[in-house]
Coordinates of C-alpha atoms in Angstrom, one line a residue:
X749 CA 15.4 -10.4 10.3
X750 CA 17.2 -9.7 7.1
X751 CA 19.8 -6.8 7.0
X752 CA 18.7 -5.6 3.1
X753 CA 17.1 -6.7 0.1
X754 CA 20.3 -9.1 -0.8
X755 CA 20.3 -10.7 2.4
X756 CA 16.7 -11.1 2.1
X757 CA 16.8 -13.0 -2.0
X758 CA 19.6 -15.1 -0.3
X759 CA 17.2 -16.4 2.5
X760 CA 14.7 -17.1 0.0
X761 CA 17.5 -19.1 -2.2
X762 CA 17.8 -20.8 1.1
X763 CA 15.0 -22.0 1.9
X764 CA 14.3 -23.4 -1.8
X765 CA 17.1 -25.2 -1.5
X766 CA 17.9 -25.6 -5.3
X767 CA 21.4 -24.0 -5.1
X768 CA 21.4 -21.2 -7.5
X769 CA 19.3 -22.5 -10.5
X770 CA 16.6 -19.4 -9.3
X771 CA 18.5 -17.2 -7.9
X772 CA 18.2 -14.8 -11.1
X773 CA 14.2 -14.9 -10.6
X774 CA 14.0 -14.6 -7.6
X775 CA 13.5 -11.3 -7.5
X776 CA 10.6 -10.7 -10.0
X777 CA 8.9 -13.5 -7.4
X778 CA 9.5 -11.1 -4.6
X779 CA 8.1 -8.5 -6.3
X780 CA 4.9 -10.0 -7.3
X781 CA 4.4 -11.5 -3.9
X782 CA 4.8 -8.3 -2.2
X783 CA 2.3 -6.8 -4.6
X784 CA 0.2 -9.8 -4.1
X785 CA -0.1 -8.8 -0.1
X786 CA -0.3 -5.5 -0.5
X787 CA -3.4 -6.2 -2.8
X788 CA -5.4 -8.6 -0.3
X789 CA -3.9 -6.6 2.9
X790 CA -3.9 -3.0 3.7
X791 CA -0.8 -2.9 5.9
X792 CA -0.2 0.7 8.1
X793 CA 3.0 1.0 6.6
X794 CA 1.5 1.7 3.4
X795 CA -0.1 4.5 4.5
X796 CA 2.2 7.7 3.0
X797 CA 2.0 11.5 2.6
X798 CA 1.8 12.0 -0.6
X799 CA 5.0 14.4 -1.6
X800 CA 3.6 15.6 -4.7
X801 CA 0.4 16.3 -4.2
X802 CA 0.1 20.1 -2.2
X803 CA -2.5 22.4 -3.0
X804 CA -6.1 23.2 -4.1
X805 CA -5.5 25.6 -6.9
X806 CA -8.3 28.1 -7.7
X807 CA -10.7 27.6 -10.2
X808 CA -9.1 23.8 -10.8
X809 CA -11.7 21.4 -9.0
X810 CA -10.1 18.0 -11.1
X811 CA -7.3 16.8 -10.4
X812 CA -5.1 14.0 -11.5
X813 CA -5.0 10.4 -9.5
X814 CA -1.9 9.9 -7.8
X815 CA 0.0 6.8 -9.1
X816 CA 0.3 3.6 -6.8
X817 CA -2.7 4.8 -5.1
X818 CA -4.9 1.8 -3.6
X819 CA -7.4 3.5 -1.5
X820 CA -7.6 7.4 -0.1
X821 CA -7.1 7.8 3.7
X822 CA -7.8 11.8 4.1
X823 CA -7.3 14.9 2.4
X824 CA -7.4 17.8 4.5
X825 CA -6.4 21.5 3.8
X826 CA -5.9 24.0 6.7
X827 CA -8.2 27.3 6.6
X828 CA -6.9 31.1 7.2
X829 CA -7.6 30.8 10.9
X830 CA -6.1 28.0 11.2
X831 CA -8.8 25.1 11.5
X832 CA -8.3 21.8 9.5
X833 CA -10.6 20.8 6.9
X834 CA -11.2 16.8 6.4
X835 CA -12.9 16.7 3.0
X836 CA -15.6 13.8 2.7
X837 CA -15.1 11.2 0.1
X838 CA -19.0 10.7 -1.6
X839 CA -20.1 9.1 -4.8
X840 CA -20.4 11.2 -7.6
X841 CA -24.5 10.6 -7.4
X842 CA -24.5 12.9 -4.0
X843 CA -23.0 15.9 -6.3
X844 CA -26.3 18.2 -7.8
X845 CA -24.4 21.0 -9.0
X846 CA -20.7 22.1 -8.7
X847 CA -20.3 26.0 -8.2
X848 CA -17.8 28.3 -6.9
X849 CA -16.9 27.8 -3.2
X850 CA -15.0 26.2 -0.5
X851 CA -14.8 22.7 -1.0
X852 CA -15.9 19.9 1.3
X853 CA -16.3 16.9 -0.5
X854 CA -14.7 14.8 -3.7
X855 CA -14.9 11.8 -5.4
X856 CA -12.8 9.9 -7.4
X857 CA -13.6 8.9 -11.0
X858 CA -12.0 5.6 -11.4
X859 CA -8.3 5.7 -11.0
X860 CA -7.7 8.6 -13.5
X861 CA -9.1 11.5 -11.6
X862 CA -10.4 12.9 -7.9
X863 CA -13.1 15.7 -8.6
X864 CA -13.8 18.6 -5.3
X865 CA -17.6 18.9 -4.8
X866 CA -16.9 22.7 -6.2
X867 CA -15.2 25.0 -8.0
X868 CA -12.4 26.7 -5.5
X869 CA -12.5 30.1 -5.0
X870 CA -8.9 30.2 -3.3
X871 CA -5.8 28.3 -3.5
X872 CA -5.6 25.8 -0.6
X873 CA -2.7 23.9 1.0
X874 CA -3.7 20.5 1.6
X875 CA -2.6 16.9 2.3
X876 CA -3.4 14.0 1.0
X877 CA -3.0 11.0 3.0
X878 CA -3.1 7.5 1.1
X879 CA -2.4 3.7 1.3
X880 CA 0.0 3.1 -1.6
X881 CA 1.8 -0.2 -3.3
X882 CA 5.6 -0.5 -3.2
X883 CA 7.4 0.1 -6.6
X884 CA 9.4 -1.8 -6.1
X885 CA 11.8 -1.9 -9.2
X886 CA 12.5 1.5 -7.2
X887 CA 14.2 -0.7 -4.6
X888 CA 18.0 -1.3 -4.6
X889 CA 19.8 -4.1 -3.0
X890 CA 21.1 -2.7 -0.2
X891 CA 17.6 -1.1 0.9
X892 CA 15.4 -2.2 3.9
X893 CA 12.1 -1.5 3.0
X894 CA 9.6 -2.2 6.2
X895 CA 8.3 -5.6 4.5
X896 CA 12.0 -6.9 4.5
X897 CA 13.0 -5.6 8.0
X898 CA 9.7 -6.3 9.9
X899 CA 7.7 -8.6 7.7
X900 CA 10.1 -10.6 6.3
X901 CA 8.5 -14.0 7.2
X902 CA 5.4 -13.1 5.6
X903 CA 7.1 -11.8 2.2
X904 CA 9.3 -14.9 2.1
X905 CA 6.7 -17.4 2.8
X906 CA 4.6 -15.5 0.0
X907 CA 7.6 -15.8 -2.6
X908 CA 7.6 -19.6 -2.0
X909 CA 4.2 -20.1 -2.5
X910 CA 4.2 -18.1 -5.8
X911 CA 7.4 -19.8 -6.9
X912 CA 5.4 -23.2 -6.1
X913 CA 4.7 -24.3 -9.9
X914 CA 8.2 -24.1 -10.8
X915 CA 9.7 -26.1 -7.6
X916 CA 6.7 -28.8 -7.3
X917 CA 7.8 -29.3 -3.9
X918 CA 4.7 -29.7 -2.5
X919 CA 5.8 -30.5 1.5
X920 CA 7.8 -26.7 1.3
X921 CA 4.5 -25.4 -0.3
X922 CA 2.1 -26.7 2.5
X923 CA 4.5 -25.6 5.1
X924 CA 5.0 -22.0 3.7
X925 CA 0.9 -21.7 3.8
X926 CA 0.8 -23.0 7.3
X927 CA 3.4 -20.9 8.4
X928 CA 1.8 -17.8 6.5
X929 CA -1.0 -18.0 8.8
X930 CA 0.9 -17.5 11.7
X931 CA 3.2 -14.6 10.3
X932 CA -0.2 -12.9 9.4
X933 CA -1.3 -13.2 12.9
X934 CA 1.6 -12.3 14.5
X935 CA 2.1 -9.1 11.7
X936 CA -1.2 -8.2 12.8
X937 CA -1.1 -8.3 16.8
X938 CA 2.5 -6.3 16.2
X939 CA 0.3 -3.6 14.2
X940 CA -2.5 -3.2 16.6
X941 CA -0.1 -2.6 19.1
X942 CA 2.0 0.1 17.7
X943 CA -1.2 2.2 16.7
X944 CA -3.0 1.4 20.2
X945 CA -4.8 4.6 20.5
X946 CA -5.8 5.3 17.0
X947 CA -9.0 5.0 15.4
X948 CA -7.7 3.1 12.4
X949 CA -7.3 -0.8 11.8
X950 CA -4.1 -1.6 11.6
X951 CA -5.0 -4.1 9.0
X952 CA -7.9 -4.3 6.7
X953 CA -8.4 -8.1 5.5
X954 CA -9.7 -8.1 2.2
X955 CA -9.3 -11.9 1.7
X956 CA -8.0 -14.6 3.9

């Protein structure tokens, strides 16, 4: 388990073997081949609150799409009394006519905006709930992010493979692949464990 994101380049450097001939790119591989996973994979730690997104404003019914956004996991607002709403996400067909009143429905139109079924008639506090990529040119050296404490396998193997072209080693590329396999499995086991209970997949494979 690496301690940080230093620790973590210098395993990778490792593993390569090549002394420190790509240790200055090393980096920019990580960060493609932790956008690479989170592309085919939808891993639970990606789903986040979104801290700038808060409320329904009256009259407003577009609003704009949240950066690093891959797909929408709920967006609820909580009523006078007290009861949650969970608004429904439809396709834009399934919309008639857009008047004035509580909204229970949007859609998203492409990755620019999210339209409400209506036009609010109050100001609502709401939440939005999505699976979102890692920026990770956010990330310092001495951060943990979760891929480097708890996936770090995975995310190292993944570097290797991308890096393959440059370090035509072919025998560390086939083992990296195998061994991807089993971090994948193992990652997701570990997931379904921790979320035993909720109605969610832990991970969504989009492509093997």
């Amino acid at each position: 388990m690496a301690a940080d994101v230093q620790e973590f380049y210098d395993q990778v450097s490792e593993l390569i073997n090549r002394g420190t001939t790509f240790d200055s790119q090393i980096p920019q591989y990580v960060a493609r081949a932790l956008r690479f996973l989170e592309q085919n994979y939808t891993f639970d730690y990606m789903k986040v609150r979104d801290p700038d997104f808060h409320n329904i404003t009256v009259g407003v019914e577009q609003y704009e799409y949240p950066p690093l956004v891959k797909s929408f996991h709920d967006w609820e607002y909580t009523e006078d009394d007290g009861d949650v709403i969970h608004l429904t996400k439809v396709d834009v067909k399934d919309i008639n006519s857009r008047e004035t009143a509580t909204p229970v429905a949007y859609y998203t139109e492409g990755k620019d905006s999210i339209w409400l079924d209506s036009v609010p008639g109050e100001s609502l506090t709401s939440v939005l709930w999505s699976y979102q990529y890692t920026d990770w040119s956010l990330v310092e050296l001495g951060d943990s992010p979760w891929m480097v404490t708890y996936g770090e396998g995975l995310l190292r193997v993944q570097t290797v493979i991308l890096m393959g072209p440059r370090l035509r080693d072919a025998k560390l590329i086939q083992l990296c692949l195998e061994e991807k396999k089993e971090h994948l499995k193992v990652m997701s086991l570990a997931e379904e464990d921790f979320e035993a209970g909720d109605d969610d997949p832990a991970m969504d494979y989009v492509r093997v």
